[in-house]
PDB file of C-alpha atoms in Angstrom:
ATOM      1  CA  MET A   3       0.000   0.000   0.000  1.00 60.00           C
ATOM      2  CA  ASN A   4       1.203   3.485  -0.811  1.00 74.00           C
ATOM      3  CA  PHE A   5      -0.678   5.101   2.047  1.00 83.00           C
ATOM      4  CA  VAL A   6       1.042   6.626   5.053  1.00 89.00           C
ATOM      5  CA  LEU A   7       0.511   4.870   8.382  1.00 92.00           C
ATOM      6  CA  LYS A   8       0.255   7.557  11.026  1.00 95.00           C
ATOM      7  CA  GLU A   9       1.185   7.013  14.681  1.00 96.00           C
ATOM      8  CA  GLU A  10      -0.360   9.464  17.093  1.00 94.00           C
ATOM      9  CA  ASN A  11      -1.507   9.445  20.725  1.00 94.00           C
ATOM     10  CA  GLY A  12      -1.311   5.644  20.885  1.00 93.00           C
ATOM     11  CA  PHE A  13      -3.291   5.171  17.653  1.00 96.00           C
ATOM     12  CA  SER A  14      -2.033   3.751  14.348  1.00 95.00           C
ATOM     13  CA  TYR A  15      -4.180   4.660  11.378  1.00 96.00           C
ATOM     14  CA  ILE A  16      -4.488   5.651   7.744  1.00 95.00           C
ATOM     15  CA  ASP A  17      -6.173   8.968   6.928  1.00 96.00           C
ATOM     16  CA  GLU A  18      -6.468   9.724   3.217  1.00 96.00           C
ATOM     17  CA  GLY A  19      -8.481  12.290   1.253  1.00 96.00           C
ATOM     18  CA  GLU A  20     -10.951  14.964   2.291  1.00 96.00           C
ATOM     19  CA  GLY A  21     -14.709  15.218   2.650  1.00 96.00           C
ATOM     20  CA  GLU A  22     -17.303  13.098   4.387  1.00 97.00           C
ATOM     21  CA  VAL A  23     -15.741  10.430   6.580  1.00 98.00           C
ATOM     22  CA  LEU A  24     -15.661   6.728   5.690  1.00 98.00           C
ATOM     23  CA  LEU A  25     -14.377   4.840   8.738  1.00 98.00           C
ATOM     24  CA  LEU A  26     -13.191   1.337   7.780  1.00 98.00           C
ATOM     25  CA  LEU A  27     -12.953  -1.460  10.359  1.00 97.00           C
ATOM     26  CA  HIS A  28     -10.945  -4.604   9.548  1.00 94.00           C
ATOM     27  CA  GLY A  29     -11.575  -8.167  10.722  1.00 88.00           C
ATOM     28  CA  LEU A  30      -9.933 -10.431  13.294  1.00 82.00           C
ATOM     29  CA  MET A  31      -6.921 -11.309  11.174  1.00 76.00           C
ATOM     30  CA  GLY A  32      -7.550  -8.627   8.605  1.00 73.00           C
ATOM     31  CA  ALA A  33      -4.998  -6.023   7.617  1.00 74.00           C
ATOM     32  CA  LEU A  34      -5.199  -2.492   6.303  1.00 76.00           C
ATOM     33  CA  SER A  35      -4.310  -3.839   2.865  1.00 79.00           C
ATOM     34  CA  ASN A  36      -7.702  -5.610   2.777  1.00 87.00           C
ATOM     35  CA  TRP A  37      -9.222  -2.173   2.111  1.00 93.00           C
ATOM     36  CA  GLU A  38      -6.601  -1.033  -0.403  1.00 93.00           C
ATOM     37  CA  LYS A  39      -8.908  -0.730  -3.433  1.00 95.00           C
ATOM     38  CA  VAL A  40     -11.569   1.085  -1.373  1.00 97.00           C
ATOM     39  CA  VAL A  41      -9.007   3.648  -0.178  1.00 96.00           C
ATOM     40  CA  GLU A  42      -7.655   4.128  -3.707  1.00 96.00           C
ATOM     41  CA  GLU A  43     -11.108   4.683  -5.181  1.00 96.00           C
ATOM     42  CA  PHE A  44     -12.872   6.689  -2.484  1.00 97.00           C
ATOM     43  CA  SER A  45     -10.101   8.913  -1.114  1.00 96.00           C
ATOM     44  CA  LYS A  46     -10.617  11.025  -4.267  1.00 95.00           C
ATOM     45  CA  GLU A  47     -13.986  12.231  -2.920  1.00 96.00           C
ATOM     46  CA  TYR A  48     -14.098  11.193   0.741  1.00 98.00           C
ATOM     47  CA  ARG A  49     -11.914  11.214   3.813  1.00 98.00           C
ATOM     48  CA  VAL A  50     -11.095   7.523   4.278  1.00 97.00           C
ATOM     49  CA  VAL A  51      -9.870   6.602   7.757  1.00 97.00           C
ATOM     50  CA  ILE A  52      -8.748   3.146   8.945  1.00 96.00           C
ATOM     51  CA  PRO A  53      -7.652   2.657  12.547  1.00 96.00           C
ATOM     52  CA  ILE A  54      -5.631  -0.470  13.329  1.00 94.00           C
ATOM     53  CA  LEU A  55      -7.738  -2.316  15.885  1.00 94.00           C
ATOM     54  CA  PRO A  56      -5.632  -3.535  18.845  1.00 92.00           C
ATOM     55  CA  VAL A  57      -6.856  -7.125  18.533  1.00 90.00           C
ATOM     56  CA  TYR A  58      -3.588  -8.617  19.831  1.00 88.00           C
ATOM     57  CA  ASP A  59      -2.643  -5.870  22.279  1.00 87.00           C
ATOM     58  CA  LEU A  60      -5.513  -5.744  24.761  1.00 86.00           C
ATOM     59  CA  PRO A  61      -5.166  -7.210  28.254  1.00 88.00           C
ATOM     60  CA  LEU A  62      -6.531 -10.751  28.075  1.00 87.00           C
ATOM     61  CA  LEU A  63      -9.289 -10.075  30.610  1.00 86.00           C
ATOM     62  CA  THR A  64     -10.715  -7.217  28.542  1.00 89.00           C
ATOM     63  CA  THR A  65     -10.182  -8.730  25.076  1.00 88.00           C
ATOM     64  CA  GLY A  66     -13.589  -8.573  23.422  1.00 91.00           C
ATOM     65  CA  VAL A  67     -15.856  -6.808  20.949  1.00 93.00           C
ATOM     66  CA  LYS A  68     -17.058  -4.204  23.477  1.00 94.00           C
ATOM     67  CA  THR A  69     -13.486  -3.149  24.300  1.00 94.00           C
ATOM     68  CA  LEU A  70     -12.722  -2.740  20.590  1.00 96.00           C
ATOM     69  CA  THR A  71     -15.855  -0.600  20.254  1.00 97.00           C
ATOM     70  CA  LYS A  72     -14.686   1.664  23.096  1.00 97.00           C
ATOM     71  CA  TYR A  73     -11.286   1.915  21.423  1.00 97.00           C
ATOM     72  CA  VAL A  74     -12.935   3.005  18.146  1.00 97.00           C
ATOM     73  CA  HIS A  75     -14.912   5.668  20.028  1.00 97.00           C
ATOM     74  CA  LYS A  76     -11.769   7.006  21.717  1.00 97.00           C
ATOM     75  CA  PHE A  77     -10.225   7.273  18.251  1.00 98.00           C
ATOM     76  CA  VAL A  78     -13.331   8.980  16.797  1.00 98.00           C
ATOM     77  CA  ARG A  79     -13.335  11.523  19.640  1.00 97.00           C
ATOM     78  CA  TYR A  80      -9.595  12.107  19.355  1.00 97.00           C
ATOM     79  CA  LYS A  81      -9.870  12.764  15.597  1.00 97.00           C
ATOM     80  CA  LYS A  82     -13.132  14.756  16.122  1.00 97.00           C
ATOM     81  CA  LEU A  83     -14.913  12.698  13.446  1.00 97.00           C
ATOM     82  CA  LYS A  84     -18.609  13.386  12.813  1.00 96.00           C
ATOM     83  CA  ASN A  85     -21.343  12.158  10.492  1.00 96.00           C
ATOM     84  CA  VAL A  86     -19.354   8.990   9.867  1.00 98.00           C
ATOM     85  CA  THR A  87     -20.227   6.171   7.469  1.00 98.00           C
ATOM     86  CA  LEU A  88     -18.911   2.953   9.041  1.00 98.00           C
ATOM     87  CA  LEU A  89     -17.681   0.088   6.851  1.00 98.00           C
ATOM     88  CA  GLY A  90     -17.009  -3.199   8.598  1.00 97.00           C
ATOM     89  CA  ASN A  91     -15.808  -6.582   7.405  1.00 96.00           C
ATOM     90  CA  SER A  92     -16.121  -9.714   9.562  1.00 93.00           C
ATOM     91  CA  LEU A  93     -15.266  -8.760  13.184  1.00 93.00           C
ATOM     92  CA  GLY A  94     -15.074  -5.116  12.047  1.00 95.00           C
ATOM     93  CA  GLY A  95     -18.746  -5.345  11.048  1.00 96.00           C
ATOM     94  CA  HIS A  96     -19.612  -6.664  14.504  1.00 96.00           C
ATOM     95  CA  VAL A  97     -17.796  -3.707  16.106  1.00 96.00           C
ATOM     96  CA  ALA A  98     -19.648  -1.335  13.738  1.00 97.00           C
ATOM     97  CA  LEU A  99     -23.004  -2.783  14.863  1.00 98.00           C
ATOM     98  CA  ILE A 100     -22.190  -2.331  18.564  1.00 97.00           C
ATOM     99  CA  TYR A 101     -20.832   1.140  17.825  1.00 98.00           C
ATOM    100  CA  VAL A 102     -23.933   2.428  16.024  1.00 98.00           C
ATOM    101  CA  LEU A 103     -26.121   1.228  18.917  1.00 97.00           C
ATOM    102  CA  ALA A 104     -23.893   2.898  21.519  1.00 97.00           C
ATOM    103  CA  TYR A 105     -23.184   6.154  19.644  1.00 97.00           C
ATOM    104  CA  PRO A 106     -25.967   6.663  17.068  1.00 97.00           C
ATOM    105  CA  SER A 107     -25.450  10.443  16.858  1.00 96.00           C
ATOM    106  CA  VAL A 108     -21.956   9.938  15.369  1.00 97.00           C
ATOM    107  CA  VAL A 109     -23.013   7.542  12.590  1.00 98.00           C
ATOM    108  CA  LYS A 110     -24.661   8.581   9.341  1.00 98.00           C
ATOM    109  CA  ALA A 111     -24.802   5.132   7.724  1.00 98.00           C
ATOM    110  CA  MET A 112     -23.207   1.704   7.752  1.00 98.00           C
ATOM    111  CA  VAL A 113     -21.922  -0.837   5.233  1.00 98.00           C
ATOM    112  CA  LEU A 114     -21.428  -4.447   6.305  1.00 98.00           C
ATOM    113  CA  THR A 115     -19.654  -7.138   4.318  1.00 97.00           C
ATOM    114  CA  GLY A 116     -19.204 -10.664   5.689  1.00 96.00           C
ATOM    115  CA  SER A 117     -20.062  -9.271   9.120  1.00 95.00           C
ATOM    116  CA  SER A 118     -20.101 -11.370  12.262  1.00 93.00           C
ATOM    117  CA  GLY A 119     -22.697 -10.599  14.909  1.00 93.00           C
ATOM    118  CA  LEU A 120     -25.240 -13.320  14.157  1.00 94.00           C
ATOM    119  CA  TYR A 121     -23.328 -16.432  13.125  1.00 79.00           C
ATOM    120  CA  GLU A 122     -19.784 -17.142  12.065  1.00 72.00           C
ATOM    121  CA  ASN A 123     -18.144 -20.351  10.894  1.00 68.00           C
ATOM    122  CA  ALA A 124     -14.619 -19.330  11.836  1.00 60.00           C
ATOM    123  CA  PHE A 125     -11.842 -21.463  10.326  1.00 51.00           C
ATOM    124  CA  GLY A 126     -14.408 -23.773   8.809  1.00 44.00           C
ATOM    125  CA  GLY A 127     -15.429 -25.133  12.203  1.00 46.00           C
ATOM    126  CA  SER A 128     -11.988 -26.101  13.490  1.00 50.00           C
ATOM    127  CA  PHE A 129      -9.323 -24.035  15.161  1.00 55.00           C
ATOM    128  CA  PRO A 130      -6.020 -23.676  13.301  1.00 53.00           C
ATOM    129  CA  LYS A 131      -3.232 -26.021  14.248  1.00 58.00           C
ATOM    130  CA  ARG A 132      -0.107 -24.175  15.178  1.00 61.00           C
ATOM    131  CA  GLY A 133       2.908 -25.210  13.211  1.00 67.00           C
ATOM    132  CA  SER A 134       1.075 -26.626  10.201  1.00 85.00           C
ATOM    133  CA  TYR A 135       1.616 -24.226   7.278  1.00 90.00           C
ATOM    134  CA  ASP A 136      -0.471 -26.310   4.869  1.00 90.00           C
ATOM    135  CA  PHE A 137      -3.398 -26.352   7.299  1.00 87.00           C
ATOM    136  CA  ILE A 138      -3.256 -22.550   7.676  1.00 88.00           C
ATOM    137  CA  LYS A 139      -2.980 -22.140   3.893  1.00 92.00           C
ATOM    138  CA  GLU A 140      -6.070 -24.308   3.406  1.00 90.00           C
ATOM    139  CA  LYS A 141      -8.053 -22.299   5.980  1.00 87.00           C
ATOM    140  CA  VAL A 142      -7.049 -18.932   4.526  1.00 90.00           C
ATOM    141  CA  GLU A 143      -8.058 -20.191   1.065  1.00 93.00           C
ATOM    142  CA  TYR A 144     -11.412 -21.272   2.565  1.00 92.00           C
ATOM    143  CA  THR A 145     -12.121 -17.574   3.190  1.00 92.00           C
ATOM    144  CA  PHE A 146     -12.318 -16.867  -0.540  1.00 94.00           C
ATOM    145  CA  TYR A 147     -14.258 -18.175  -3.529  1.00 96.00           C
ATOM    146  CA  ASP A 148     -11.034 -18.234  -5.561  1.00 96.00           C
ATOM    147  CA  PRO A 149      -8.236 -19.828  -3.490  1.00 93.00           C
ATOM    148  CA  ALA A 150      -5.674 -17.817  -5.494  1.00 93.00           C
ATOM    149  CA  THR A 151      -6.832 -14.700  -3.572  1.00 92.00           C
ATOM    150  CA  ALA A 152      -4.983 -16.186  -0.596  1.00 91.00           C
ATOM    151  CA  THR A 153      -1.543 -14.932  -1.602  1.00 92.00           C
ATOM    152  CA  LYS A 154       1.611 -16.318  -0.011  1.00 94.00           C
ATOM    153  CA  GLU A 155       2.038 -12.987   1.787  1.00 91.00           C
ATOM    154  CA  LEU A 156      -1.452 -13.289   3.300  1.00 91.00           C
ATOM    155  CA  VAL A 157      -0.909 -16.921   4.359  1.00 92.00           C
ATOM    156  CA  ASP A 158       2.493 -16.003   5.837  1.00 93.00           C
ATOM    157  CA  ASP A 159       0.873 -13.228   7.900  1.00 91.00           C
ATOM    158  CA  VAL A 160      -1.814 -15.531   9.318  1.00 89.00           C
ATOM    159  CA  PHE A 161       0.759 -18.283   9.953  1.00 91.00           C
ATOM    160  CA  ARG A 162       2.908 -15.836  11.921  1.00 90.00           C
ATOM    161  CA  ILE A 163      -0.077 -14.681  14.011  1.00 88.00           C
ATOM    162  CA  ILE A 164      -1.283 -18.229  14.738  1.00 86.00           C
ATOM    163  CA  ASN A 165       2.180 -19.300  15.861  1.00 89.00           C
ATOM    164  CA  ASP A 166       2.510 -16.443  18.326  1.00 89.00           C
ATOM    165  CA  ARG A 167       1.059 -17.673  21.633  1.00 88.00           C
ATOM    166  CA  HIS A 168       0.317 -14.131  22.835  1.00 89.00           C
ATOM    167  CA  SER A 169      -1.737 -13.423  19.677  1.00 89.00           C
ATOM    168  CA  VAL A 170      -3.511 -16.762  19.436  1.00 86.00           C
ATOM    169  CA  ILE A 171      -4.973 -16.667  22.969  1.00 90.00           C
ATOM    170  CA  ARG A 172      -6.372 -13.213  22.178  1.00 90.00           C
ATOM    171  CA  ILE A 173      -7.854 -14.469  18.911  1.00 88.00           C
ATOM    172  CA  LEU A 174      -9.607 -17.222  20.886  1.00 88.00           C
ATOM    173  CA  ALA A 175     -10.829 -14.728  23.493  1.00 90.00           C
ATOM    174  CA  MET A 176     -12.078 -12.340  20.794  1.00 89.00           C
ATOM    175  CA  ALA A 177     -13.845 -15.143  18.899  1.00 87.00           C
ATOM    176  CA  LYS A 178     -15.584 -16.286  22.110  1.00 88.00           C
ATOM    177  CA  SER A 179     -16.595 -12.707  22.877  1.00 90.00           C
ATOM    178  CA  ALA A 180     -18.095 -12.335  19.386  1.00 88.00           C
ATOM    179  CA  ILE A 181     -20.131 -15.549  19.808  1.00 88.00           C
ATOM    180  CA  ARG A 182     -21.406 -14.412  23.223  1.00 89.00           C
ATOM    181  CA  HIS A 183     -22.315 -10.978  21.932  1.00 91.00           C
ATOM    182  CA  ASN A 184     -25.043 -12.003  19.478  1.00 94.00           C
ATOM    183  CA  MET A 185     -26.761  -8.968  17.962  1.00 95.00           C
ATOM    184  CA  LYS A 186     -30.105 -10.485  16.909  1.00 95.00           C
ATOM    185  CA  ASP A 187     -32.235  -8.869  19.623  1.00 96.00           C
ATOM    186  CA  ASP A 188     -30.741  -5.407  19.079  1.00 97.00           C
ATOM    187  CA  LEU A 189     -30.742  -5.063  15.294  1.00 97.00           C
ATOM    188  CA  HIS A 190     -34.270  -3.610  15.159  1.00 97.00           C
ATOM    189  CA  LYS A 191     -33.015  -0.569  17.136  1.00 98.00           C
ATOM    190  CA  ILE A 192     -30.582   0.468  14.375  1.00 97.00           C
ATOM    191  CA  THR A 193     -32.343   3.094  12.271  1.00 96.00           C
ATOM    192  CA  ALA A 194     -29.366   4.346  10.220  1.00 97.00           C
ATOM    193  CA  PRO A 195     -29.310   3.301   6.543  1.00 98.00           C
ATOM    194  CA  VAL A 196     -27.369   0.052   6.087  1.00 98.00           C
ATOM    195  CA  SER A 197     -26.007  -1.537   2.924  1.00 98.00           C
ATOM    196  CA  LEU A 198     -25.213  -5.241   3.123  1.00 98.00           C
ATOM    197  CA  ILE A 199     -22.730  -6.170   0.381  1.00 98.00           C
ATOM    198  CA  TRP A 200     -22.245  -9.936   0.542  1.00 98.00           C
ATOM    199  CA  GLY A 201     -20.311 -12.605  -1.284  1.00 98.00           C
ATOM    200  CA  ARG A 202     -22.787 -15.194  -2.504  1.00 98.00           C
ATOM    201  CA  ASP A 203     -20.168 -17.872  -1.799  1.00 97.00           C
ATOM    202  CA  ASP A 204     -19.201 -16.701   1.700  1.00 96.00           C
ATOM    203  CA  LYS A 205     -18.593 -19.833   3.791  1.00 94.00           C
ATOM    204  CA  ILE A 206     -17.633 -17.975   7.011  1.00 93.00           C
ATOM    205  CA  THR A 207     -20.787 -15.846   7.297  1.00 94.00           C
ATOM    206  CA  PRO A 208     -22.959 -17.630   4.703  1.00 95.00           C
ATOM    207  CA  PRO A 209     -25.750 -16.028   2.644  1.00 96.00           C
ATOM    208  CA  GLU A 210     -28.464 -16.840   5.210  1.00 96.00           C
ATOM    209  CA  VAL A 211     -26.628 -14.528   7.642  1.00 96.00           C
ATOM    210  CA  ALA A 212     -26.962 -11.637   5.179  1.00 97.00           C
ATOM    211  CA  VAL A 213     -30.651 -12.446   4.674  1.00 97.00           C
ATOM    212  CA  GLU A 214     -31.236 -12.409   8.435  1.00 97.00           C
ATOM    213  CA  PHE A 215     -29.412  -9.089   8.811  1.00 97.00           C
ATOM    214  CA  ASN A 216     -31.574  -7.684   6.031  1.00 98.00           C
ATOM    215  CA  GLU A 217     -34.765  -8.923   7.705  1.00 98.00           C
ATOM    216  CA  GLU A 218     -33.834  -7.591  11.163  1.00 97.00           C
ATOM    217  CA  LEU A 219     -32.281  -4.221  10.242  1.00 98.00           C
ATOM    218  CA  PRO A 220     -35.214  -1.856   9.550  1.00 97.00           C
ATOM    219  CA  ASN A 221     -33.425   0.406   7.051  1.00 97.00           C
ATOM    220  CA  SER A 222     -31.230  -2.018   5.113  1.00 98.00           C
ATOM    221  CA  GLU A 223     -30.638  -3.130   1.548  1.00 98.00           C
ATOM    222  CA  LEU A 224     -28.916  -6.350   0.466  1.00 98.00           C
ATOM    223  CA  HIS A 225     -26.632  -6.750  -2.550  1.00 98.00           C
ATOM    224  CA  TRP A 226     -24.992  -9.985  -3.692  1.00 98.00           C
ATOM    225  CA  ILE A 227     -21.642 -10.394  -5.407  1.00 98.00           C
ATOM    226  CA  ASP A 228     -21.262 -13.639  -7.366  1.00 97.00           C
ATOM    227  CA  LYS A 229     -18.114 -15.784  -7.226  1.00 97.00           C
ATOM    228  CA  CYS A 230     -17.133 -14.082  -4.009  1.00 97.00           C
ATOM    229  CA  GLY A 231     -16.353 -15.254  -0.488  1.00 96.00           C
ATOM    230  CA  HIS A 232     -15.942 -13.583   2.901  1.00 95.00           C
ATOM    231  CA  ALA A 233     -13.984 -10.443   1.970  1.00 94.00           C
ATOM    232  CA  ALA A 234     -15.765  -8.895  -1.017  1.00 96.00           C
ATOM    233  CA  MET A 235     -13.681  -5.708  -1.011  1.00 96.00           C
ATOM    234  CA  MET A 236     -10.560  -7.857  -1.587  1.00 94.00           C
ATOM    235  CA  GLU A 237     -11.885 -10.541  -3.902  1.00 95.00           C
ATOM    236  CA  GLN A 238     -14.228  -8.505  -6.120  1.00 96.00           C
ATOM    237  CA  PRO A 239     -13.073  -4.918  -5.489  1.00 96.00           C
ATOM    238  CA  GLU A 240     -14.568  -3.388  -8.642  1.00 97.00           C
ATOM    239  CA  GLU A 241     -18.034  -4.776  -7.967  1.00 98.00           C
ATOM    240  CA  PHE A 242     -17.780  -3.920  -4.265  1.00 98.00           C
ATOM    241  CA  ASN A 243     -16.742  -0.333  -5.049  1.00 98.00           C
ATOM    242  CA  LYS A 244     -19.558   0.035  -7.572  1.00 98.00           C
ATOM    243  CA  LEU A 245     -22.183  -1.038  -5.017  1.00 98.00           C
ATOM    244  CA  LEU A 246     -20.581   1.105  -2.314  1.00 98.00           C
ATOM    245  CA  LYS A 247     -20.600   4.138  -4.612  1.00 98.00           C
ATOM    246  CA  GLN A 248     -24.310   3.642  -5.387  1.00 98.00           C
ATOM    247  CA  PHE A 249     -25.131   3.498  -1.680  1.00 98.00           C
ATOM    248  CA  LEU A 250     -23.065   6.577  -0.833  1.00 98.00           C
ATOM    249  CA  GLU A 251     -24.721   8.538  -3.662  1.00 97.00           C
ATOM    250  CA  LYS A 252     -28.139   7.456  -2.406  1.00 96.00           C
ATOM    251  CA  ILE A 253     -27.546   8.602   1.192  1.00 95.00           C
ATOM    252  CA  LYS A 254     -26.133  11.940  -0.044  1.00 88.00           C
ATOM    253  CA  LYS A 255     -29.566  12.921  -1.340  1.00 68.00           C
TER     254      LYS A 255
END
């Protein structure tokens, strides 16, 4: 990525472009590069901000989705962000959902793609074995419709994280927290406009999850991307950006 990572007041983040704020939240083992094509496209017209979520740096006792949400709010207050459109993938979508319920006055709209919060089939139902590169490669490929999307660099990153004991116990704690914090009973309270952009071949948060989100969120629309898995903005960036642009134009009116 050609974007500058800024370090300030204990936060690491990308802040590109000017205009209305798009705040992007990555997933459990996601990286800033997952959003690369979104930043490239939308920083021409919007201010695109991505904080690095401290998934592996929280004290074990407080590692969970609520703590991440509080961290995001500290960042939002520090940067004095207002009228924000939240975009969340996977765990980042879950944090976005909790955030909009806790701080509705800050959020203009929300975009969810492969979001957890209702049901998630993490790692295809089995936890990754440390030490087995082939196993990790297979599980990273499982995330996508086209296994080739799982580049060696991406697999190497996940392998490194899984083989770090400090990181892996926090991943487990965060995954358990996400399962405990099911959003079903709260979704009807979210009145902000929501666009659900979903890979039709998502095996982690399968299509029925998107349908349920659409049924429970009162002001939502659902869009499918064919031949696409759990991270639409990575696997089908042109289609994702097209649908995102349509939604952003619609909520401008």
